Short mmCIF file of C-alpha atoms and ligand atoms in Angstrom, two decimals:
data_model
loop_
_atom_site.label_atom_id
_atom_site.label_comp_id
_atom_site.label_asym_id
_atom_site.label_seq_id
_atom_site.Cartn_x
_atom_site.Cartn_y
_atom_site.Cartn_z
CA UNK A 1 0.00 0.00 0.00
CA UNK A 2 1.22 3.49 -0.72
CA UNK A 3 -0.10 7.02 -0.41
CA UNK A 4 0.26 8.32 -3.96
CA UNK A 5 -3.31 8.53 -5.25
CA UNK A 6 -5.41 10.60 -7.62
CA UNK A 7 -8.08 12.93 -6.26
CA UNK A 8 -10.05 14.82 -8.88
CA UNK A 9 -7.59 13.81 -11.61
CA UNK A 10 -4.66 15.23 -9.64
CA UNK A 11 -1.92 13.07 -8.16
CA UNK A 12 -1.43 13.56 -4.43
CA UNK A 13 1.20 12.42 -1.99
CA UNK A 14 -0.87 11.86 1.14
CA UNK A 15 -2.99 15.04 1.36
CA UNK A 16 -0.70 17.27 -0.66
CA UNK A 17 -1.15 17.83 -4.41
CA UNK A 18 2.17 17.09 -6.11
CA UNK A 19 1.57 19.98 -8.50
CA UNK A 20 1.58 22.44 -5.63
CA UNK A 21 4.69 20.86 -4.18
CA UNK A 22 6.52 20.95 -7.51
CA UNK A 23 5.62 24.60 -7.97
CA UNK A 24 7.09 25.42 -4.57
CA UNK A 25 10.27 23.31 -4.52
CA UNK A 26 10.96 22.99 -8.24
CA UNK A 27 11.76 19.94 -10.33
CA UNK A 28 13.22 17.38 -10.48
CA UNK A 29 12.36 16.48 -6.89
CA UNK A 30 12.21 13.30 -4.89
CA UNK A 31 9.08 13.07 -2.77
CA UNK A 32 8.61 10.53 0.03
CA UNK A 33 5.43 9.70 1.92
CA UNK A 34 5.87 9.54 5.68
CA UNK A 35 2.79 7.32 6.17
CA UNK A 36 4.01 4.86 3.56
CA UNK A 37 7.48 4.63 5.07
CA UNK A 38 6.01 4.17 8.52
CA UNK A 39 3.56 1.57 7.29
CA UNK A 40 6.10 -0.43 5.29
CA UNK A 41 8.62 -0.54 8.11
CA UNK A 42 5.98 -1.51 10.68
CA UNK A 43 4.40 -4.22 8.53
CA UNK A 44 7.77 -5.80 7.84
CA UNK A 45 8.95 -5.60 11.42
CA UNK A 46 5.69 -6.79 12.94
CA UNK A 47 5.57 -9.78 10.62
CA UNK A 48 8.35 -11.20 12.77
CA UNK A 49 6.83 -10.14 16.10
CA UNK A 50 6.62 -13.74 17.29
CA UNK A 51 10.40 -14.26 17.34
CA UNK A 52 13.40 -12.34 18.66
CA UNK A 53 14.56 -10.28 15.70
CA UNK A 54 16.09 -7.02 14.58
CA UNK A 55 15.06 -5.22 11.39
CA UNK A 56 18.22 -3.57 10.09
CA UNK A 57 17.07 -1.27 7.29
CA UNK A 58 19.60 -1.29 4.45
CA UNK A 59 20.89 2.28 4.29
CA UNK A 60 22.09 2.07 0.69
CA UNK A 61 18.51 2.01 -0.58
CA UNK A 62 17.88 5.53 0.70
CA UNK A 63 20.24 7.06 3.19
CA UNK A 64 18.55 10.37 3.96
CA UNK A 65 18.97 11.22 7.66
CA UNK A 66 15.27 11.94 8.09
CA UNK A 67 14.34 8.45 6.94
CA UNK A 68 16.97 6.86 9.16
CA UNK A 69 15.62 8.84 12.11
CA UNK A 70 12.11 7.59 11.38
CA UNK A 71 13.21 3.95 11.32
CA UNK A 72 15.28 4.44 14.48
CA UNK A 73 12.17 5.79 16.21
CA UNK A 74 10.31 2.63 15.18
CA UNK A 75 12.92 0.44 16.85
CA UNK A 76 14.89 -0.29 13.69
CA UNK A 77 18.57 -0.86 13.24
CA UNK A 78 20.58 -0.55 10.04
CA UNK A 79 22.70 -2.54 7.64
CA UNK A 80 25.62 -0.40 6.50
CA UNK A 81 28.32 -0.91 3.88
CA UNK A 82 30.68 2.01 4.46
CA UNK A 83 32.06 4.43 7.01
CA UNK A 84 29.88 7.09 5.42
CA UNK A 85 26.76 5.05 6.10
CA UNK A 86 27.90 4.44 9.67
CA UNK A 87 28.38 8.18 10.10
CA UNK A 88 24.87 8.84 8.82
CA UNK A 89 23.35 6.12 10.99
CA UNK A 90 24.99 7.48 14.13
CA UNK A 91 24.00 11.04 13.23
CA UNK A 92 20.40 9.90 12.87
CA UNK A 93 20.53 8.30 16.31
CA UNK A 94 20.70 4.60 15.45
CA UNK A 95 22.20 2.88 18.51
CA UNK A 96 25.44 0.99 17.72
CA UNK A 97 24.02 -2.26 19.06
CA UNK A 98 21.52 -2.17 16.20
CA UNK A 99 24.12 -1.80 13.42
CA UNK A 100 25.49 -4.57 11.19
CA UNK A 101 28.24 -3.86 8.69
CA UNK A 102 28.44 -5.76 5.37
CA UNK A 103 30.57 -5.23 2.25
CA UNK A 104 33.58 -6.87 0.60
CA UNK A 105 35.98 -3.95 0.82
CA UNK A 106 36.07 -2.46 4.32
CA UNK A 107 39.11 -0.21 4.77
CA UNK A 108 41.23 0.15 7.91
CA UNK A 109 39.70 3.56 8.68
CA UNK A 110 36.21 2.18 8.32
CA UNK A 111 36.99 -0.86 10.46
CA UNK A 112 38.46 1.34 13.19
CA UNK A 113 35.45 3.66 13.13
CA UNK A 114 33.05 0.72 13.49
CA UNK A 115 35.11 -0.85 16.28
CA UNK A 116 35.20 2.42 18.19
CA UNK A 117 31.46 2.89 17.79
CA UNK A 118 30.89 -0.65 19.09
CA UNK A 119 28.54 -1.92 16.38
CA UNK A 120 26.65 -5.18 16.86
CA UNK A 121 28.67 -7.08 14.26
CA UNK A 122 30.71 -7.09 11.09
CA UNK A 123 29.45 -9.34 8.33
CA UNK A 124 32.78 -10.70 7.13
CA UNK A 125 33.20 -11.41 3.44
CA UNK A 126 36.66 -13.08 3.27
CA UNK A 127 39.27 -14.64 5.52
CA UNK A 128 41.66 -11.79 4.71
CA UNK A 129 39.10 -9.34 5.98
CA UNK A 130 38.66 -11.48 9.09
CA UNK A 131 42.38 -11.25 9.82
CA UNK A 132 42.46 -7.51 9.15
CA UNK A 133 39.59 -6.91 11.57
CA UNK A 134 41.22 -9.14 14.18
CA UNK A 135 44.42 -7.17 13.92
CA UNK A 136 42.69 -3.77 14.14
CA UNK A 137 40.71 -4.95 17.17
CA UNK A 138 44.04 -6.00 18.69
CA UNK A 139 45.51 -2.54 18.10
CA UNK A 140 42.43 -0.88 19.61
CA UNK A 141 42.36 -3.32 22.53
CA UNK A 142 38.90 -4.70 21.91
CA UNK A 143 37.18 -7.72 20.40
CA UNK A 144 35.34 -7.49 17.12
CA UNK A 145 31.93 -9.18 17.03
CA UNK A 146 31.48 -10.92 13.70
CA UNK A 147 29.25 -13.06 11.53
CA UNK A 148 30.60 -14.68 8.41
CA UNK A 149 28.68 -13.91 5.27
CA UNK A 150 28.16 -17.27 3.65
CA UNK A 151 27.42 -17.60 -0.01
CA UNK A 152 24.74 -20.30 -0.09
CA UNK A 153 24.90 -20.70 -3.89
CA UNK A 154 21.21 -20.28 -4.63
CA UNK A 155 19.82 -18.59 -7.72
CA UNK A 156 17.65 -15.65 -6.68
CA UNK A 157 16.19 -15.42 -10.20
CA UNK A 158 16.65 -11.70 -10.47
CA UNK A 159 18.71 -9.33 -12.62
CA UNK A 160 22.35 -10.57 -12.77
CA UNK A 161 23.69 -7.20 -11.57
CA UNK A 162 21.74 -7.52 -8.32
CA UNK A 163 22.11 -11.23 -7.60
CA UNK A 164 24.77 -11.82 -5.01
CA UNK A 165 24.52 -15.32 -3.59
CA UNK A 166 25.74 -17.49 -6.46
CA UNK A 167 29.10 -19.22 -6.74
CA UNK A 168 30.54 -16.78 -9.26
CA UNK A 169 29.65 -13.77 -7.12
CA UNK A 170 32.25 -11.63 -5.34
CA UNK A 171 30.21 -11.67 -2.14
CA UNK A 172 30.58 -13.83 0.93
CA UNK A 173 32.55 -16.95 1.71
CA UNK A 174 31.75 -20.11 -0.27
CA UNK A 175 29.51 -22.47 1.70
CA UNK A 176 32.04 -25.30 1.46
CA UNK A 177 34.85 -23.21 2.98
CA UNK A 178 32.67 -21.75 5.71
CA UNK A 179 33.47 -24.33 8.40
CA UNK A 180 37.17 -23.80 7.91
CA UNK A 181 36.71 -20.03 8.07
CA UNK A 182 34.75 -20.31 11.33
CA UNK A 183 37.47 -22.56 12.72
CA UNK A 184 40.00 -19.91 11.83
CA UNK A 185 37.81 -17.19 13.34
CA UNK A 186 37.62 -18.90 16.70
CA UNK A 187 41.38 -19.19 16.87
CA UNK A 188 41.77 -15.41 16.64
CA UNK A 189 42.23 -13.53 19.92
CA UNK A 190 40.27 -10.43 19.04
CA UNK A 191 37.31 -11.99 17.30
CA UNK A 192 34.02 -12.95 18.90
CA UNK A 193 31.81 -15.11 16.73
CA UNK A 194 28.23 -13.92 16.89
CA UNK A 195 26.43 -15.23 13.88
CA UNK A 196 25.93 -16.44 10.36
CA UNK A 197 24.91 -14.08 7.57
CA UNK A 198 23.81 -14.22 3.95
CA UNK A 199 22.28 -11.93 1.36
CA UNK A 200 21.39 -13.58 -1.93
CA UNK A 201 20.21 -10.71 -4.09
CA UNK A 202 17.74 -7.93 -4.55
CA UNK A 203 14.26 -7.53 -6.05
CA UNK A 204 13.38 -11.20 -5.47
CA UNK A 205 9.83 -11.97 -6.45
CA UNK A 206 9.71 -15.55 -5.18
CA UNK A 207 10.01 -17.00 -1.72
CA UNK A 208 11.77 -20.26 -2.56
CA UNK A 209 15.33 -18.89 -2.94
CA UNK A 210 15.07 -17.36 0.55
CA UNK A 211 13.90 -20.68 1.97
CA UNK A 212 16.66 -22.60 0.16
CA UNK A 213 19.29 -20.24 1.54
CA UNK A 214 17.85 -20.48 5.03
CA UNK A 215 17.92 -24.31 4.92
CA UNK A 216 21.57 -24.24 3.91
CA UNK A 217 22.43 -21.86 6.71
CA UNK A 218 20.54 -23.94 9.25
CA UNK A 219 22.56 -26.99 8.25
CA UNK A 220 25.70 -24.92 8.70
CA UNK A 221 24.58 -23.71 12.14
CA UNK A 222 24.03 -27.35 13.20
CA UNK A 223 27.54 -28.22 12.04
CA UNK A 224 28.98 -25.22 13.87
CA UNK A 225 27.16 -26.17 17.05
CA UNK A 226 28.61 -29.66 16.74
CA UNK A 227 32.07 -28.05 16.55
CA UNK A 228 31.30 -26.16 19.76
CA UNK A 229 30.75 -22.83 18.02
CA UNK A 230 27.49 -21.32 19.17
CA UNK A 231 25.60 -18.96 16.92
CA UNK A 232 23.42 -16.24 18.45
CA UNK A 233 22.39 -14.30 15.34
CA UNK A 234 21.16 -15.46 11.97
CA UNK A 235 21.17 -12.61 9.44
CA UNK A 236 19.13 -13.38 6.32
CA UNK A 237 19.97 -10.15 4.49
CA UNK A 238 17.47 -8.21 2.40
CA UNK A 239 16.17 -8.70 -1.09
CA UNK A 240 12.40 -8.85 -0.97
CA UNK A 241 11.05 -7.37 -4.20
CA UNK A 242 8.33 -4.82 -4.87
CA UNK A 243 5.85 -4.34 -7.70
CA UNK A 244 7.24 -1.86 -10.25
CA UNK A 245 5.03 -3.08 -13.07
CA UNK A 246 3.28 -6.45 -13.23
CA UNK A 247 5.48 -8.27 -10.70
CA UNK A 248 3.69 -9.96 -7.83
CA UNK A 249 6.30 -10.36 -5.11
CA UNK A 250 5.30 -12.04 -1.86
CA UNK A 251 3.79 -9.81 0.80
CA UNK A 252 6.17 -9.37 3.75
CA UNK A 253 3.73 -11.36 5.89
CA UNK A 254 3.94 -14.34 3.49
CA UNK A 255 7.71 -14.02 3.34
CA UNK A 256 7.77 -13.99 7.16
CA UNK A 257 5.50 -16.98 7.41
CA UNK A 258 7.71 -19.03 5.09
CA UNK A 259 10.78 -18.08 7.12
CA UNK A 260 9.13 -18.69 10.49
CA UNK A 261 8.12 -22.18 9.39
CA UNK A 262 11.76 -23.06 8.87
CA UNK A 263 12.92 -21.86 12.27
CA UNK A 264 11.58 -24.55 14.58
CA UNK A 265 14.13 -25.56 17.14
CA UNK A 266 16.48 -22.68 16.37
CA UNK A 267 17.29 -20.33 19.21
CA UNK A 268 18.93 -17.46 17.32
CA UNK A 269 17.90 -13.84 17.07
CA UNK A 270 17.01 -13.21 13.44
CA UNK A 271 18.32 -10.17 11.58
CA UNK A 272 16.80 -8.82 8.37
CA UNK A 273 18.27 -6.18 6.08
CA UNK A 274 15.34 -4.95 3.98
CA UNK A 275 15.89 -1.89 1.82
CA UNK A 276 13.74 -1.65 -1.29
CA UNK A 277 10.62 -3.18 0.25
CA UNK A 278 10.53 -0.43 2.86
CA UNK A 279 11.32 2.65 0.76
CA UNK A 280 10.86 1.74 -2.92
CA UNK A 281 7.16 2.48 -3.27
CA UNK A 282 7.27 5.23 -0.67
CA UNK A 283 8.93 7.65 -3.08
CA UNK A 284 8.45 9.22 -6.50
CA UNK A 285 10.59 11.41 -8.70
CA UNK A 286 8.66 14.42 -9.97
CA UNK A 287 9.85 15.85 -13.24
CA UNK A 288 8.63 18.50 -15.68
CA UNK A 289 8.30 18.08 -19.42
CA UNK A 290 10.62 20.52 -21.17
CA UNK A 291 9.88 19.73 -24.79
CA UNK A 292 8.32 17.14 -27.00
CA UNK A 293 9.90 16.15 -30.27
CA UNK A 294 8.77 13.93 -33.09
CA UNK A 295 11.22 12.16 -35.37
CA UNK A 296 10.63 9.68 -38.15
CA UNK A 297 11.05 6.80 -35.69
CA UNK A 298 9.98 8.11 -32.31
CA UNK A 299 7.99 10.49 -30.19
CA UNK A 300 10.26 11.90 -27.52
CA UNK A 301 9.17 13.48 -24.28
CA UNK A 302 12.16 15.39 -22.96
CA UNK A 303 11.98 15.93 -19.20
CA UNK A 304 14.14 17.75 -16.67
CA UNK A 305 15.19 14.56 -14.80
CA UNK A 306 17.98 12.50 -16.30
CA UNK A 307 19.99 9.36 -15.70
CA UNK A 308 22.03 11.34 -13.18
CA UNK A 309 18.85 11.62 -11.08
CA UNK A 310 17.53 8.08 -11.60
CA UNK A 311 19.95 5.65 -13.19
CA UNK A 312 17.97 2.43 -12.78
CA UNK A 313 16.38 2.40 -16.26
CA UNK A 314 19.76 3.07 -17.93
CA UNK A 315 21.76 0.69 -15.76
CA UNK A 316 19.43 -2.29 -15.41
CA UNK A 317 16.76 -1.63 -17.99
CA UNK A 318 14.42 -1.22 -15.02
CA UNK A 319 10.80 -0.36 -15.46
CA UNK A 320 9.31 2.57 -13.56
CA UNK A 321 5.70 3.54 -14.08
CA UNK A 322 5.28 7.12 -15.25
CA UNK A 323 2.09 8.98 -14.41
CA UNK A 324 0.85 12.45 -15.24
CA UNK A 325 0.45 14.66 -12.20
CA UNK A 326 -2.66 16.16 -13.72
CA UNK A 327 -4.81 13.88 -15.82
CA UNK A 328 -5.94 16.04 -18.71
CA UNK A 329 -6.72 13.55 -21.46
CA UNK A 330 -7.40 9.89 -22.02
CA UNK A 331 -5.65 10.05 -25.38
CA UNK A 332 -2.38 8.15 -25.31
CA UNK A 333 0.75 8.16 -27.38
CA UNK A 334 3.72 5.77 -27.42
CA UNK A 335 6.80 7.76 -26.39
CA UNK A 336 10.36 7.59 -25.15
CA UNK A 337 10.76 9.61 -21.98
CA UNK A 338 14.31 10.95 -22.03
CA UNK A 339 16.44 13.29 -19.96
CA UNK A 340 18.74 16.20 -20.82
CA UNK A 341 22.01 14.23 -20.46
CA UNK A 342 24.29 13.81 -23.46
CA UNK A 343 24.06 10.03 -23.63
CA UNK A 344 21.77 7.85 -25.69
CA UNK A 345 21.40 5.72 -22.56
CA UNK A 346 19.72 8.61 -20.78
CA UNK A 347 16.11 7.51 -20.66
CA UNK A 348 13.41 6.89 -18.09
CA UNK A 349 11.15 4.85 -20.37
CA UNK A 350 11.24 3.40 -23.86
CA UNK A 351 8.20 2.88 -26.07
CA UNK A 352 5.76 3.69 -23.31
CA UNK A 353 2.08 4.46 -23.87
CA UNK A 354 1.48 7.67 -21.93
CA UNK A 355 -1.36 10.18 -21.94
CA UNK A 356 -0.43 12.90 -24.41
CA UNK A 357 1.71 15.53 -22.68
CA UNK A 358 3.26 18.84 -23.66
CA UNK A 359 5.89 21.25 -22.43
CA UNK A 360 5.30 22.35 -18.82
CA UNK A 361 3.36 19.24 -17.77
CA UNK A 362 4.47 17.38 -14.67
CA UNK A 363 5.13 13.64 -14.50
CA UNK A 364 5.71 11.34 -11.55
CA UNK A 365 8.23 8.55 -11.99
CA UNK A 366 6.86 5.99 -9.56
CA UNK A 367 8.62 3.53 -7.21
CA UNK A 368 11.69 5.76 -7.02
CA UNK A 369 12.22 5.73 -3.25
CA UNK A 370 14.88 3.00 -3.33
CA UNK A 371 18.18 3.32 -5.20
CA UNK A 372 16.96 6.59 -6.70
CA UNK A 373 18.55 9.52 -4.95
CA UNK A 374 21.33 7.36 -3.46
CA UNK A 375 22.57 6.40 -6.92
CA UNK A 376 22.28 9.89 -8.33
CA UNK A 377 25.29 11.87 -9.48
CA UNK A 378 26.41 15.23 -10.79
CA UNK A 379 27.07 13.94 -14.30
CA UNK A 380 26.86 16.75 -16.86
CA UNK A 381 27.31 19.06 -13.85
CA UNK A 382 23.70 18.74 -12.89
CA UNK A 383 22.98 19.56 -9.26
CA UNK A 384 21.35 16.70 -7.40
CA UNK A 385 17.60 16.99 -6.84
CA UNK A 386 15.86 18.25 -3.72
CA UNK A 387 14.35 15.60 -1.41
CA UNK A 388 11.04 16.24 0.32
CA UNK A 389 9.17 14.32 3.01
CA UNK A 390 5.39 14.68 3.00
CA UNK A 391 3.30 14.09 6.09
CA UNK A 392 -0.41 14.75 5.72
CA UNK A 393 -0.85 18.03 3.88
CA UNK A 394 2.56 19.39 4.88
CA UNK A 395 6.00 18.91 3.44
CA UNK A 396 9.52 19.16 4.79
CA UNK A 397 12.65 19.65 2.73
CA UNK A 398 14.96 16.89 3.93
CA UNK A 399 17.76 17.65 1.49
CA UNK A 400 18.12 20.93 -0.31
CA UNK A 401 18.62 21.04 -4.02
CA UNK A 402 22.32 21.35 -4.74
CA UNK A 403 23.52 24.60 -6.20
CA UNK A 404 26.15 25.12 -8.89
CA UNK A 405 28.31 26.54 -6.15
CA UNK A 406 27.87 23.34 -4.10
CA UNK A 407 29.14 21.30 -7.01
CA UNK A 408 32.50 23.09 -7.22
CA UNK A 409 32.97 23.65 -3.47
CA UNK A 410 35.59 20.90 -3.07
CA UNK A 411 37.55 21.73 -6.19
CA UNK A 412 40.69 23.84 -6.40
CA UNK A 413 42.66 25.38 -9.26
CA UNK A 414 46.39 24.91 -8.51
CA UNK A 415 48.69 27.84 -8.94
CA UNK A 416 50.60 26.33 -11.87
CA UNK A 417 49.13 27.99 -14.90
N1 LLP B 501 21.94 -6.38 2.55
C1 LLP B 501 22.99 -6.40 1.71
C2 LLP B 501 24.24 -6.99 2.16
C3 LLP B 501 22.87 -5.86 0.42
O1 LLP B 501 23.91 -5.88 -0.40
C4 LLP B 501 21.63 -5.27 0.01
C5 LLP B 501 21.49 -4.69 -1.32
C6 LLP B 501 20.57 -5.26 0.94
C7 LLP B 501 20.75 -5.83 2.19
C8 LLP B 501 19.24 -4.65 0.62
O2 LLP B 501 18.61 -5.29 -0.43
P1 LLP B 501 17.10 -4.92 -0.81
O3 LLP B 501 16.21 -5.31 0.35
O4 LLP B 501 17.02 -3.46 -1.06
O5 LLP B 501 16.83 -5.71 -2.03
N2 LLP B 501 20.91 -0.73 -7.06
C9 LLP B 501 20.11 -1.92 -7.28
C10 LLP B 501 20.00 -2.77 -6.03
C11 LLP B 501 21.31 -3.16 -5.43
C12 LLP B 501 21.17 -3.92 -4.16
C13 LLP B 501 22.47 -4.02 -3.45
N3 LLP B 501 22.42 -4.68 -2.19
C14 LLP B 501 18.77 -1.50 -7.84
O6 LLP B 501 18.55 -0.31 -8.05
O7 LLP B 501 17.94 -2.34 -8.12
#
């Protein structure tokens, strides 16, 4: 469920007409619905109410401080993958004991920062990383709490760029070397083994790969117990998909039920790292039509948001629904919706039937709350868009639009010319 609905042929976010918002803050702008964020987080989290668990929202999906603060207030933790994300999480008030840290390339500075903050655990992705963390914990005179990220070798049946749990993937430690890696971990003085972790991919629309991965991890936990290594946390990662178009991913409650069924006899605290399912359909990108142009082959709608604002269509061929903010006509036309960037790959939609639009009209690119703003860039020296949080009929600017001055602030011209 989300709170972007038409009233009298006008698209609203909650009780605020998006047209009014766009007139006041300009375009392109990212708009998030507070009620939707709240609802999505609560539904996910409460689906696991019957077991000890921690919902660690995956910051990479949308890392705005205001959103992190909201999830913290709902009892959430976070999954981070960089020092920068840890900095944000702490700034937003996420307690360190609710932070897990994944990623294949943690640097010494990042490891030290996380150790000093006292996060719940590192999800370790290689034995070299394990040794590096052990040695930094030694230098800092503490013990690092860890889980090993195990690659369960299941096919998540999603886009290859966002599938992470197969043998050829760079992520995690191969299932058949995991026992050896745990054995090594327990021999290290500054490592405390806390758990087992996996994350098999993103935008999964079926439950079975999650269940397969869980079964493999349970078997591993049994083997570890038999070796005298006790496991307190089982982290199942994120990955639950959302409807962008015609997909019918499982509802979080069905996902939870399938997981809960597999947990009999297990006494771990479960950790989940959902990103997209919480924020994806809680946000839209509002853009204005600049021009329309007809060529022999195509009808182009040229808008003021480009691949620098939302790269998913260009990078993955992803589908995002596009809706007019004011419904004026039922007449449709098949168009390419393209941005102002100097790349042929700069498009938001190809061959899409849209109501006929003209210069000045506003469009909403739907399902843009996850991996939208966070993957945006300044390519073509385009300032990044403003981000707005709507609650009821009011809005709050949660990130200002960048200025041209902002874009050059960190640059310097050396005195050599
Ligand atoms: N945990 C880990 C370790 C991850 O790598 C990810 C996502 C998540 C959790 C959250 O996954 P989610 O629940 O959002 O599916 N940029 C791509 C998605 C990349 C996902 C990367 N990892 C996209 O726009 O589709």
